[in-house]
Amino acid sequence: MSSVTPAFFTAEGDHFVPQREAANPWFDHAVAGGPISGLFGHIAEQRGLIGEGFAISRMTIDILGIVPSAPLTATIEPVRIGRQVRLNRINLKHDNHVVAQALVQAARLLDTPPALPSNGYPAPEDVAPGTFLANGSLQRIVRTRPLQGSVTRPGPGQVWLALDADIVSGTLASPFVKSCVFADFGNGVGSATRAAEWSFANLDVGIHFLRDPHGEWILVDADTIAGGNGHGLARSTMVDAEGVFAIATQTVFVAPGSLTPRMEANARSAVG
């Protein structure tokens, strides 16, 4: 058995090359939202967008159409570099065309009174392992300890997640970068519809960080609300062993659904 750690991307010169683990469950030959979010987190961390004495307070990611499973490059554009706040835009490009972008906001660290939600969740070691995800490639690299729900059933969901993969091969993914990946899971963890009937693909990801995450396990507590007009909002509370560290949102595009053959096979295996 290979000892090489799986990865969503490999770095080849200035390019990030998607691997099979990054496959999009909705579209063939495309990259999924979680790996895209994780790549933005990796770039922010590796290229110094956080900065000494600062912490990420917000990251908003817009997916500007289908991100192809092809070499991608990243450019960084400063938007605001102030004493208290730094804001940078990361553009992810294919063939010099922007396919996704992220605004990364970092705020100066100060010693201030905390106002965190109470942590009423059981610790990951107190929750039994179980099958929660329906995507075959993710099942190989994401361990799950479910508390409530499943991606195969509509309704709120709660699940501890641990990622056994690098975002970019050869670079150990930090808890911050892994949390960027899992922030994209909310529309599946807490879906409001069945994928065979109504799609729930997300158009964006927004993450408000209250503090830096720590440890191996991250819990996503998610639900989805919708107004019956073609779009909705997935909302996720993100938790580590120390408590709540972020709130994430996704705009969900709702349309008559159709599962790809790969999704149908994964869904059958998950419930069979």
mmCIF file of C-alpha atoms in Angstrom:
data_model
loop_
_atom_site.group_PDB
_atom_site.id
_atom_site.type_symbol
_atom_site.label_atom_id
_atom_site.label_comp_id
_atom_site.label_asym_id
_atom_site.label_seq_id
_atom_site.Cartn_x
_atom_site.Cartn_y
_atom_site.Cartn_z
ATOM 1 C CA MET A 1 0.000 0.000 0.000
ATOM 2 C CA SER A 2 1.334 3.445 -0.920
ATOM 3 C CA SER A 3 2.515 5.670 1.920
ATOM 4 C CA VAL A 4 2.001 8.832 -0.147
ATOM 5 C CA THR A 5 -0.584 11.145 1.411
ATOM 6 C CA PRO A 6 -3.522 11.852 -0.942
ATOM 7 C CA ALA A 7 -3.885 15.448 -2.097
ATOM 8 C CA PHE A 8 -6.441 17.605 -3.882
ATOM 9 C CA PHE A 9 -3.751 19.342 -5.948
ATOM 10 C CA THR A 10 -0.118 19.023 -6.934
ATOM 11 C CA ALA A 11 2.079 22.085 -7.418
ATOM 12 C CA GLU A 12 3.793 22.103 -10.796
ATOM 13 C CA GLY A 13 5.693 25.349 -11.301
ATOM 14 C CA ASP A 14 3.162 28.169 -10.986
ATOM 15 C CA HIS A 15 0.227 25.803 -11.503
ATOM 16 C CA PHE A 16 -2.001 23.872 -9.140
ATOM 17 C CA VAL A 17 -3.043 20.665 -10.881
ATOM 18 C CA PRO A 18 -6.286 19.017 -9.604
ATOM 19 C CA GLN A 19 -6.139 15.332 -8.644
ATOM 20 C CA ARG A 20 -8.977 12.788 -8.603
ATOM 21 C CA GLU A 21 -9.734 13.571 -4.934
ATOM 22 C CA ALA A 22 -10.814 17.072 -6.037
ATOM 23 C CA ALA A 23 -13.535 15.784 -8.402
ATOM 24 C CA ASN A 24 -16.845 17.656 -8.419
ATOM 25 C CA PRO A 25 -19.854 15.392 -7.629
ATOM 26 C CA TRP A 26 -22.209 17.550 -9.745
ATOM 27 C CA PHE A 27 -20.146 18.015 -12.916
ATOM 28 C CA ASP A 28 -17.658 15.786 -14.707
ATOM 29 C CA HIS A 29 -14.151 17.134 -15.385
ATOM 30 C CA ALA A 30 -14.612 19.856 -12.756
ATOM 31 C CA VAL A 31 -13.246 20.665 -9.298
ATOM 32 C CA ALA A 32 -15.490 20.524 -6.214
ATOM 33 C CA GLY A 33 -16.104 23.499 -3.947
ATOM 34 C CA GLY A 34 -14.348 22.031 -0.894
ATOM 35 C CA PRO A 35 -10.971 21.624 -2.614
ATOM 36 C CA ILE A 36 -11.336 25.119 -4.117
ATOM 37 C CA SER A 37 -12.013 26.600 -0.674
ATOM 38 C CA GLY A 38 -9.091 24.658 0.766
ATOM 39 C CA LEU A 39 -6.796 25.888 -2.007
ATOM 40 C CA PHE A 40 -7.712 29.499 -1.240
ATOM 41 C CA GLY A 41 -6.923 28.860 2.430
ATOM 42 C CA HIS A 42 -3.592 27.266 1.463
ATOM 43 C CA ILE A 43 -2.673 30.255 -0.729
ATOM 44 C CA ALA A 44 -3.643 32.757 1.986
ATOM 45 C CA GLU A 45 -1.497 30.917 4.506
ATOM 46 C CA GLN A 46 1.507 30.190 2.304
ATOM 47 C CA ARG A 47 1.717 33.624 0.672
ATOM 48 C CA GLY A 48 1.586 35.647 3.868
ATOM 49 C CA LEU A 49 -1.877 37.158 3.595
ATOM 50 C CA ILE A 50 -2.508 36.635 7.300
ATOM 51 C CA GLY A 51 0.568 38.486 8.557
ATOM 52 C CA GLU A 52 2.235 38.603 11.957
ATOM 53 C CA GLY A 53 -0.034 40.100 14.597
ATOM 54 C CA PHE A 54 -3.143 39.475 12.465
ATOM 55 C CA ALA A 55 -5.722 36.694 12.194
ATOM 56 C CA ILE A 56 -8.168 35.778 9.448
ATOM 57 C CA SER A 57 -11.561 37.238 10.368
ATOM 58 C CA ARG A 58 -13.433 36.539 7.131
ATOM 59 C CA MET A 59 -13.026 34.695 3.856
ATOM 60 C CA THR A 60 -15.615 34.934 1.094
ATOM 61 C CA ILE A 61 -15.301 32.714 -1.964
ATOM 62 C CA ASP A 62 -17.202 33.126 -5.231
ATOM 63 C CA ILE A 63 -17.232 30.235 -7.690
ATOM 64 C CA LEU A 64 -17.585 31.899 -11.095
ATOM 65 C CA GLY A 65 -18.894 28.928 -13.032
ATOM 66 C CA ILE A 66 -17.487 25.439 -13.436
ATOM 67 C CA VAL A 67 -13.867 25.246 -12.282
ATOM 68 C CA PRO A 68 -12.234 22.846 -14.750
ATOM 69 C CA SER A 69 -10.106 19.923 -13.674
ATOM 70 C CA ALA A 70 -7.112 21.518 -15.370
ATOM 71 C CA PRO A 71 -4.003 23.477 -14.302
ATOM 72 C CA LEU A 72 -4.917 26.562 -12.266
ATOM 73 C CA THR A 73 -2.882 29.631 -11.325
ATOM 74 C CA ALA A 74 -3.380 32.193 -8.575
ATOM 75 C CA THR A 75 -2.801 35.942 -8.489
ATOM 76 C CA ILE A 76 -3.134 38.223 -5.457
ATOM 77 C CA GLU A 77 -4.465 41.782 -5.524
ATOM 78 C CA PRO A 78 -4.247 43.991 -2.397
ATOM 79 C CA VAL A 79 -7.555 45.773 -1.785
ATOM 80 C CA ARG A 80 -6.945 47.427 1.585
ATOM 81 C CA ILE A 81 -3.764 47.297 3.659
ATOM 82 C CA GLY A 82 -4.480 49.248 6.844
ATOM 83 C CA ARG A 83 -3.267 49.292 10.435
ATOM 84 C CA GLN A 84 -6.258 47.345 11.727
ATOM 85 C CA VAL A 85 -7.521 45.438 8.668
ATOM 86 C CA ARG A 86 -5.876 43.838 5.641
ATOM 87 C CA LEU A 87 -7.996 42.801 2.677
ATOM 88 C CA ASN A 88 -6.630 40.878 -0.304
ATOM 89 C CA ARG A 89 -8.279 39.340 -3.339
ATOM 90 C CA ILE A 90 -7.076 35.981 -4.673
ATOM 91 C CA ASN A 91 -7.981 35.220 -8.278
ATOM 92 C CA LEU A 92 -7.889 31.589 -9.366
ATOM 93 C CA LYS A 93 -7.391 31.348 -13.131
ATOM 94 C CA HIS A 94 -7.475 28.815 -15.933
ATOM 95 C CA ASP A 95 -5.995 29.947 -19.251
ATOM 96 C CA ASN A 96 -5.874 33.492 -17.836
ATOM 97 C CA HIS A 97 -9.633 33.423 -17.177
ATOM 98 C CA VAL A 98 -10.794 33.917 -13.570
ATOM 99 C CA VAL A 99 -12.848 30.866 -12.520
ATOM 100 C CA ALA A 100 -13.071 31.594 -8.766
ATOM 101 C CA GLN A 101 -12.081 34.399 -6.427
ATOM 102 C CA ALA A 102 -11.697 34.922 -2.693
ATOM 103 C CA LEU A 103 -11.625 38.014 -0.517
ATOM 104 C CA VAL A 104 -9.419 37.372 2.506
ATOM 105 C CA GLN A 105 -9.836 39.750 5.443
ATOM 106 C CA ALA A 106 -7.345 39.736 8.317
ATOM 107 C CA ALA A 107 -7.903 41.772 11.490
ATOM 108 C CA ARG A 108 -5.311 42.908 14.023
ATOM 109 C CA LEU A 109 -5.036 40.712 17.110
ATOM 110 C CA LEU A 110 -6.047 42.465 20.343
ATOM 111 C CA ASP A 111 -6.809 41.260 23.878
ATOM 112 C CA THR A 112 -10.590 41.767 24.140
ATOM 113 C CA PRO A 113 -13.495 40.128 26.046
ATOM 114 C CA PRO A 114 -14.708 36.901 24.373
ATOM 115 C CA ALA A 115 -18.378 36.363 23.495
ATOM 116 C CA LEU A 116 -18.469 32.812 22.168
ATOM 117 C CA PRO A 117 -21.525 30.516 21.925
ATOM 118 C CA SER A 118 -21.670 27.737 24.489
ATOM 119 C CA ASN A 119 -20.267 24.395 23.403
ATOM 120 C CA GLY A 120 -22.927 21.731 23.903
ATOM 121 C CA TYR A 121 -21.429 19.173 21.509
ATOM 122 C CA PRO A 122 -19.907 15.855 22.591
ATOM 123 C CA ALA A 123 -16.160 15.488 22.024
ATOM 124 C CA PRO A 124 -15.168 13.572 18.857
ATOM 125 C CA GLU A 125 -13.654 10.742 20.886
ATOM 126 C CA ASP A 126 -17.068 10.232 22.520
ATOM 127 C CA VAL A 127 -18.828 9.740 19.143
ATOM 128 C CA ALA A 128 -18.692 6.443 17.261
ATOM 129 C CA PRO A 129 -17.300 6.391 13.693
ATOM 130 C CA GLY A 130 -19.979 6.035 11.024
ATOM 131 C CA THR A 131 -20.802 6.580 7.362
ATOM 132 C CA PHE A 132 -22.100 10.054 6.642
ATOM 133 C CA LEU A 133 -20.823 11.106 3.211
ATOM 134 C CA ALA A 134 -22.087 9.726 -0.107
ATOM 135 C CA ASN A 135 -19.179 10.798 -2.315
ATOM 136 C CA GLY A 136 -16.836 7.874 -2.963
ATOM 137 C CA SER A 137 -13.619 9.876 -3.240
ATOM 138 C CA LEU A 138 -14.355 11.783 -0.036
ATOM 139 C CA GLN A 139 -15.155 8.580 1.851
ATOM 140 C CA ARG A 140 -11.564 7.502 1.220
ATOM 141 C CA ILE A 141 -9.993 10.609 2.741
ATOM 142 C CA VAL A 142 -12.554 11.992 5.229
ATOM 143 C CA ARG A 143 -13.308 10.184 8.480
ATOM 144 C CA THR A 144 -16.758 10.911 9.912
ATOM 145 C CA ARG A 145 -18.364 10.636 13.347
ATOM 146 C CA PRO A 146 -22.046 11.515 12.846
ATOM 147 C CA LEU A 147 -24.269 13.004 15.530
ATOM 148 C CA GLN A 148 -27.352 13.710 13.398
ATOM 149 C CA GLY A 149 -28.502 13.267 9.814
ATOM 150 C CA SER A 150 -26.787 12.118 6.624
ATOM 151 C CA VAL A 151 -26.078 13.634 3.215
ATOM 152 C CA THR A 152 -28.508 11.093 1.744
ATOM 153 C CA ARG A 153 -31.430 12.504 3.824
ATOM 154 C CA PRO A 154 -32.791 16.077 3.863
ATOM 155 C CA GLY A 155 -32.704 17.907 7.163
ATOM 156 C CA PRO A 156 -30.252 19.377 9.676
ATOM 157 C CA GLY A 157 -27.002 17.492 10.178
ATOM 158 C CA GLN A 158 -24.156 17.365 12.667
ATOM 159 C CA VAL A 159 -20.925 15.478 12.030
ATOM 160 C CA TRP A 160 -17.323 15.461 13.221
ATOM 161 C CA LEU A 161 -14.923 15.414 10.253
ATOM 162 C CA ALA A 162 -11.209 14.647 9.913
ATOM 163 C CA LEU A 163 -9.324 15.098 6.637
ATOM 164 C CA ASP A 164 -6.626 12.544 5.785
ATOM 165 C CA ALA A 165 -5.246 14.462 2.808
ATOM 166 C CA ASP A 166 -3.109 17.422 1.857
ATOM 167 C CA ILE A 167 -4.626 20.334 -0.005
ATOM 168 C CA VAL A 168 -1.428 20.674 -2.028
ATOM 169 C CA SER A 169 0.783 17.597 -2.137
ATOM 170 C CA GLY A 170 3.790 17.849 0.146
ATOM 171 C CA THR A 171 2.378 20.613 2.376
ATOM 172 C CA LEU A 172 0.753 19.520 5.635
ATOM 173 C CA ALA A 173 -2.720 21.072 5.846
ATOM 174 C CA SER A 174 -3.265 23.180 8.962
ATOM 175 C CA PRO A 175 -6.548 23.173 10.925
ATOM 176 C CA PHE A 176 -7.312 26.564 9.324
ATOM 177 C CA VAL A 177 -6.911 25.196 5.805
ATOM 178 C CA LYS A 178 -8.930 22.062 6.625
ATOM 179 C CA SER A 179 -11.712 24.231 8.050
ATOM 180 C CA CYS A 180 -11.861 26.066 4.699
ATOM 181 C CA VAL A 181 -12.532 22.698 3.030
ATOM 182 C CA PHE A 182 -15.215 21.691 5.534
ATOM 183 C CA ALA A 183 -16.965 25.089 5.330
ATOM 184 C CA ASP A 184 -18.100 23.948 1.884
ATOM 185 C CA PHE A 185 -19.778 20.823 3.336
ATOM 186 C CA GLY A 186 -22.737 22.604 4.937
ATOM 187 C CA ASN A 187 -25.124 22.347 1.982
ATOM 188 C CA GLY A 188 -24.624 18.573 1.994
ATOM 189 C CA VAL A 189 -24.510 18.034 5.756
ATOM 190 C CA GLY A 190 -27.715 20.057 6.242
ATOM 191 C CA SER A 191 -29.424 19.775 2.861
ATOM 192 C CA ALA A 192 -33.105 20.673 2.548
ATOM 193 C CA THR A 193 -33.825 18.585 -0.566
ATOM 194 C CA ARG A 194 -32.994 15.212 -2.099
ATOM 195 C CA ALA A 195 -30.382 15.512 -4.843
ATOM 196 C CA ALA A 196 -32.356 13.242 -7.199
ATOM 197 C CA GLU A 197 -35.305 15.666 -7.007
ATOM 198 C CA TRP A 198 -33.787 19.110 -6.376
ATOM 199 C CA SER A 199 -30.155 20.145 -6.664
ATOM 200 C CA PHE A 200 -28.431 21.990 -3.833
ATOM 201 C CA ALA A 201 -25.102 22.986 -5.393
ATOM 202 C CA ASN A 202 -23.585 26.064 -3.758
ATOM 203 C CA LEU A 203 -22.527 29.229 -5.567
ATOM 204 C CA ASP A 204 -20.234 30.635 -2.884
ATOM 205 C CA VAL A 205 -18.738 30.078 0.562
ATOM 206 C CA GLY A 206 -18.485 32.634 3.357
ATOM 207 C CA ILE A 207 -16.552 31.925 6.561
ATOM 208 C CA HIS A 208 -16.487 34.240 9.585
ATOM 209 C CA PHE A 209 -13.686 33.127 11.905
ATOM 210 C CA LEU A 210 -14.093 33.943 15.601
ATOM 211 C CA ARG A 211 -10.645 32.492 16.306
ATOM 212 C CA ASP A 212 -8.144 30.070 14.807
ATOM 213 C CA PRO A 213 -9.249 26.407 14.847
ATOM 214 C CA HIS A 214 -7.172 23.731 16.561
ATOM 215 C CA GLY A 215 -6.807 19.978 16.423
ATOM 216 C CA GLU A 216 -7.591 17.153 14.040
ATOM 217 C CA TRP A 217 -11.411 17.056 14.230
ATOM 218 C CA ILE A 218 -13.877 19.708 13.057
ATOM 219 C CA LEU A 219 -17.633 19.496 13.613
ATOM 220 C CA VAL A 220 -20.078 20.964 11.091
ATOM 221 C CA ASP A 221 -23.589 21.662 12.435
ATOM 222 C CA ALA A 222 -25.624 22.689 9.380
ATOM 223 C CA ASP A 223 -29.104 23.371 8.070
ATOM 224 C CA THR A 224 -30.530 24.956 4.918
ATOM 225 C CA ILE A 225 -33.351 27.469 4.547
ATOM 226 C CA ALA A 226 -34.962 28.463 1.227
ATOM 227 C CA GLY A 227 -37.677 30.834 0.068
ATOM 228 C CA GLY A 228 -39.061 28.672 -2.715
ATOM 229 C CA ASN A 229 -37.688 30.916 -5.457
ATOM 230 C CA GLY A 230 -34.682 29.000 -6.757
ATOM 231 C CA HIS A 231 -32.080 29.670 -4.098
ATOM 232 C CA GLY A 232 -31.486 29.147 -0.409
ATOM 233 C CA LEU A 233 -28.919 29.541 2.339
ATOM 234 C CA ALA A 234 -26.923 26.811 4.049
ATOM 235 C CA ARG A 235 -25.752 27.824 7.530
ATOM 236 C CA SER A 236 -22.997 26.012 9.425
ATOM 237 C CA THR A 237 -21.650 26.355 12.938
ATOM 238 C CA MET A 238 -18.055 25.093 12.961
ATOM 239 C CA VAL A 239 -16.610 23.588 16.115
ATOM 240 C CA ASP A 240 -13.311 22.105 17.279
ATOM 241 C CA ALA A 241 -12.509 20.347 20.559
ATOM 242 C CA GLU A 242 -12.346 23.744 22.317
ATOM 243 C CA GLY A 243 -15.735 24.994 21.057
ATOM 244 C CA VAL A 244 -17.225 27.148 18.306
ATOM 245 C CA PHE A 245 -14.608 28.877 16.136
ATOM 246 C CA ALA A 246 -16.465 29.962 12.955
ATOM 247 C CA ILE A 247 -19.812 30.486 11.258
ATOM 248 C CA ALA A 248 -20.064 29.589 7.563
ATOM 249 C CA THR A 249 -22.705 30.255 4.916
ATOM 250 C CA GLN A 250 -23.325 29.152 1.331
ATOM 251 C CA THR A 251 -25.769 30.461 -1.260
ATOM 252 C CA VAL A 252 -27.461 27.317 -2.571
ATOM 253 C CA PHE A 253 -28.796 27.089 -6.126
ATOM 254 C CA VAL A 254 -32.003 25.018 -6.099
ATOM 255 C CA ALA A 255 -33.233 23.564 -9.395
ATOM 256 C CA PRO A 256 -34.849 20.348 -10.635
ATOM 257 C CA GLY A 257 -32.264 17.755 -9.709
ATOM 258 C CA SER A 258 -30.553 15.012 -11.593
ATOM 259 C CA LEU A 259 -27.835 12.834 -10.146
ATOM 260 C CA THR A 260 -24.779 12.095 -12.246
ATOM 261 C CA PRO A 261 -24.064 8.352 -12.669
ATOM 262 C CA ARG A 262 -21.207 8.727 -10.178
ATOM 263 C CA MET A 263 -23.460 10.371 -7.574
ATOM 264 C CA GLU A 264 -26.155 7.712 -8.053
ATOM 265 C CA ALA A 265 -23.626 4.904 -7.502
ATOM 266 C CA ASN A 266 -22.215 6.637 -4.422
ATOM 267 C CA ALA A 267 -25.684 7.272 -2.997
ATOM 268 C CA ARG A 268 -26.679 3.617 -3.490
ATOM 269 C CA SER A 269 -23.497 2.406 -1.769
ATOM 270 C CA ALA A 270 -24.039 4.808 1.125
ATOM 271 C CA VAL A 271 -27.536 3.517 1.896
ATOM 272 C CA GLY A 272 -27.014 -0.081 0.791
#
